[in-house]
Amino acid sequence: MLAVAAVLTAVVALADWWAVATQRAGVERWAKPAVMVGLLAVALAAGALDHPAGPALLAALVLGGVGDVLLLGDSEPRFVAGLAAFLVGHLAYVLAFLRGGLDHPTLAAAGAATVAVALVAGRRILPAAARDGGAGLGAAVGVYMAVIAAMAVTGWATGSPLVAAGVTLFVASDTLLALDRFVTPRPGARLAVIVTYHLAQALIVAGLLI
């Protein structure tokens, strides 16, 4: 059952990547949320309900799916709502990592270094967000950045190479998304964002449960 769910999820993810690359919005509308449904199925098949981190992990995946649906639209209200869904989802991931055990706290420094690199690369994001959407949006983006930083640090501290890779890709994905939206649109950015995002979610699930 786990193998079947994983293969089907991978196929749907490839369909979504193709849809983004070729601008097939109709395919993307169903494929993007379907990937998260597939990852939920993978997590359940891998025993999430019996794992200490499982409930928080499942909540994070559900919130990621909600955020995905909201971000299918490009309006600022949908973006802010999607941002809120992902913010709470990252908090759920932090809880999942705590419940799973931060067995290698010294590795938190690597997570902090990951965040530092992202902050340097995305140093124009906060001013640009405040300029485009006012102080409120700038503050919301700032809070989001702090929460994903906490996720990166705690993810590395689990000691799982897969989780560490997953949170690092999540930071990269969100940095690319914010740079593309607020600073300068970049060719191929949407495809890079969705690929790194899906890989991040899959690696975190695998690192925690498999």
XYZ file of C-alpha atoms in Angstrom:
210
model
C 0.000 0.000 0.000
C 2.831 2.413 0.858
C 4.610 1.739 -2.444
C 1.416 2.226 -4.447
C 0.644 5.531 -2.692
C 4.222 6.741 -3.229
C 4.257 5.879 -6.935
C 0.859 7.478 -7.594
C 1.920 10.615 -5.719
C 5.113 10.820 -7.769
C 3.156 10.495 -11.011
C 0.754 13.279 -9.983
C 3.704 15.470 -8.930
C 5.291 14.999 -12.352
C 1.978 15.965 -13.958
C 1.878 19.118 -11.848
C 5.477 20.015 -12.734
C 4.637 19.545 -16.419
C 1.545 21.722 -16.007
C 3.565 24.503 -14.406
C 6.326 24.272 -17.016
C 3.855 24.388 -19.912
C 1.359 26.771 -18.281
C -1.515 24.269 -18.242
C -3.558 25.979 -15.530
C -6.413 23.482 -15.831
C -4.142 20.559 -15.015
C -2.403 22.470 -12.235
C -5.727 23.220 -10.508
C -6.290 19.533 -9.747
C -2.726 18.188 -9.761
C -1.283 20.601 -7.209
C -3.700 19.768 -4.362
C -3.739 16.107 -5.429
C -0.017 15.844 -4.620
C -0.723 16.773 -1.010
C -3.586 14.284 -0.852
C -1.118 11.689 -2.114
C 1.439 12.626 0.544
C -1.268 12.303 3.188
C -1.977 8.802 1.886
C 1.747 7.997 1.994
C 2.013 9.256 5.569
C -1.007 7.232 6.674
C 0.283 4.105 4.934
C 3.647 4.627 6.657
C 1.978 4.550 10.070
C 1.585 8.243 10.890
C -1.300 7.574 13.261
C 0.927 5.355 15.394
C 3.976 7.660 15.396
C 4.534 10.357 18.065
C 5.091 12.943 15.344
C 2.257 11.639 13.152
C -0.706 13.859 14.111
C 1.316 17.061 13.794
C 2.784 15.848 10.499
C -0.680 15.126 9.118
C -1.859 18.579 10.222
C 1.111 20.163 8.439
C 0.293 18.310 5.222
C -3.385 19.313 5.383
C -2.429 22.949 5.936
C 0.020 22.711 3.037
C -2.821 21.484 0.838
C -5.022 24.378 1.946
C -2.204 26.801 1.212
C -1.694 25.252 -2.213
C -5.346 25.757 -3.140
C -5.291 29.355 -1.941
C -2.124 30.131 -3.889
C -3.692 28.892 -7.112
C -5.128 32.407 -7.197
C -2.845 35.424 -7.558
C -4.764 38.066 -5.582
C -3.245 39.566 -2.447
C -6.044 38.306 -0.117
C -5.503 34.744 -1.350
C -1.752 35.148 -0.980
C -2.104 36.358 2.609
C -4.513 33.525 3.431
C -2.130 31.023 1.860
C 0.740 32.553 3.814
C -1.251 32.075 7.025
C -2.004 28.437 6.185
C 1.651 27.675 5.530
C 2.730 29.582 8.637
C 0.536 27.400 10.844
C 1.700 24.385 8.842
C 5.322 25.209 9.648
C 4.406 25.449 13.324
C 2.866 21.990 12.993
C 6.138 20.755 11.493
C 8.054 22.239 14.433
C 5.737 20.327 16.765
C 6.241 17.155 14.729
C 10.016 17.500 15.009
C 9.754 18.113 18.748
C 7.518 15.073 19.183
C 9.872 12.965 17.070
C 12.843 14.079 19.149
C 15.601 16.628 18.647
C 18.317 14.031 19.133
C 21.144 16.057 17.547
C 20.800 19.607 18.916
C 24.272 20.579 17.708
C 23.015 20.236 14.134
C 20.655 23.151 14.809
C 23.625 25.340 13.868
C 23.437 23.945 10.321
C 19.775 24.888 10.210
C 20.635 28.385 11.387
C 23.301 28.611 8.689
C 20.712 27.587 6.088
C 18.451 30.383 7.276
C 21.331 32.879 7.238
C 22.129 32.055 3.611
C 18.450 32.461 2.684
C 18.281 35.817 4.484
C 21.300 37.085 2.589
C 19.864 35.879 -0.726
C 16.452 37.316 0.098
C 17.519 40.514 1.842
C 15.297 42.579 -0.464
C 12.160 40.543 0.228
C 10.890 42.353 3.343
C 11.349 45.902 1.990
C 9.736 44.870 -1.294
C 6.780 43.192 0.454
C 6.221 46.287 2.608
C 6.440 48.515 -0.456
C 3.957 46.423 -2.432
C 1.442 45.588 0.307
C 2.082 48.048 3.106
C 3.421 47.562 6.609
C 0.854 44.852 7.379
C 2.026 42.573 4.574
C 5.653 43.305 5.402
C 5.045 42.293 9.017
C 3.210 39.125 7.952
C 6.076 38.110 5.692
C 8.542 38.840 8.505
C 6.647 36.613 10.942
C 6.467 33.886 8.309
C 10.226 34.064 7.789
C 10.785 33.691 11.537
C 8.529 30.633 11.695
C 10.142 28.867 8.739
C 13.517 29.626 10.329
C 12.352 27.798 13.460
C 11.247 24.886 11.286
C 14.651 24.725 9.609
C 16.542 24.797 12.903
C 14.397 22.126 14.575
C 14.347 20.002 11.417
C 18.124 19.846 11.324
C 18.196 19.098 15.053
C 16.258 15.865 14.498
C 19.430 14.388 13.052
C 17.564 12.898 10.083
C 19.394 13.605 6.799
C 16.090 13.402 4.917
C 14.352 15.871 7.212
C 17.368 18.200 7.045
C 17.287 18.088 3.249
C 13.534 18.647 3.292
C 13.570 21.749 5.490
C 16.497 23.161 3.506
C 14.570 22.743 0.251
C 11.504 24.312 1.897
C 13.533 27.399 2.808
C 14.922 27.539 -0.732
C 11.469 27.139 -2.266
C 9.898 29.899 -0.191
C 12.838 32.226 -0.799
C 12.537 31.727 -4.556
C 8.768 32.292 -4.394
C 9.136 35.532 -2.433
C 11.913 36.848 -4.672
C 9.824 36.113 -7.756
C 6.672 37.691 -6.315
C 8.044 40.745 -4.546
C 11.461 41.563 -6.013
C 11.955 40.493 -9.631
C 10.029 37.908 -11.689
C 12.490 35.236 -12.797
C 12.257 32.837 -15.764
C 11.566 29.310 -14.569
C 10.954 30.422 -10.986
C 7.496 28.863 -10.695
C 8.774 25.478 -11.805
C 11.756 25.664 -9.435
C 9.439 26.644 -6.572
C 7.003 23.763 -7.073
C 9.694 21.122 -7.601
C 11.642 22.108 -4.490
C 8.401 22.419 -2.507
C 7.143 18.940 -3.386
C 10.543 17.385 -2.757
C 10.714 19.179 0.588
C 7.363 17.820 1.740
C 8.179 14.297 0.546
C 11.592 14.257 2.222
C 10.148 15.427 5.544
C 7.493 12.701 5.444
C 10.088 10.063 4.588
C 12.532 11.328 7.212
C 9.972 11.224 9.996
C 8.151 8.023 9.185
C 10.106 5.718 6.865
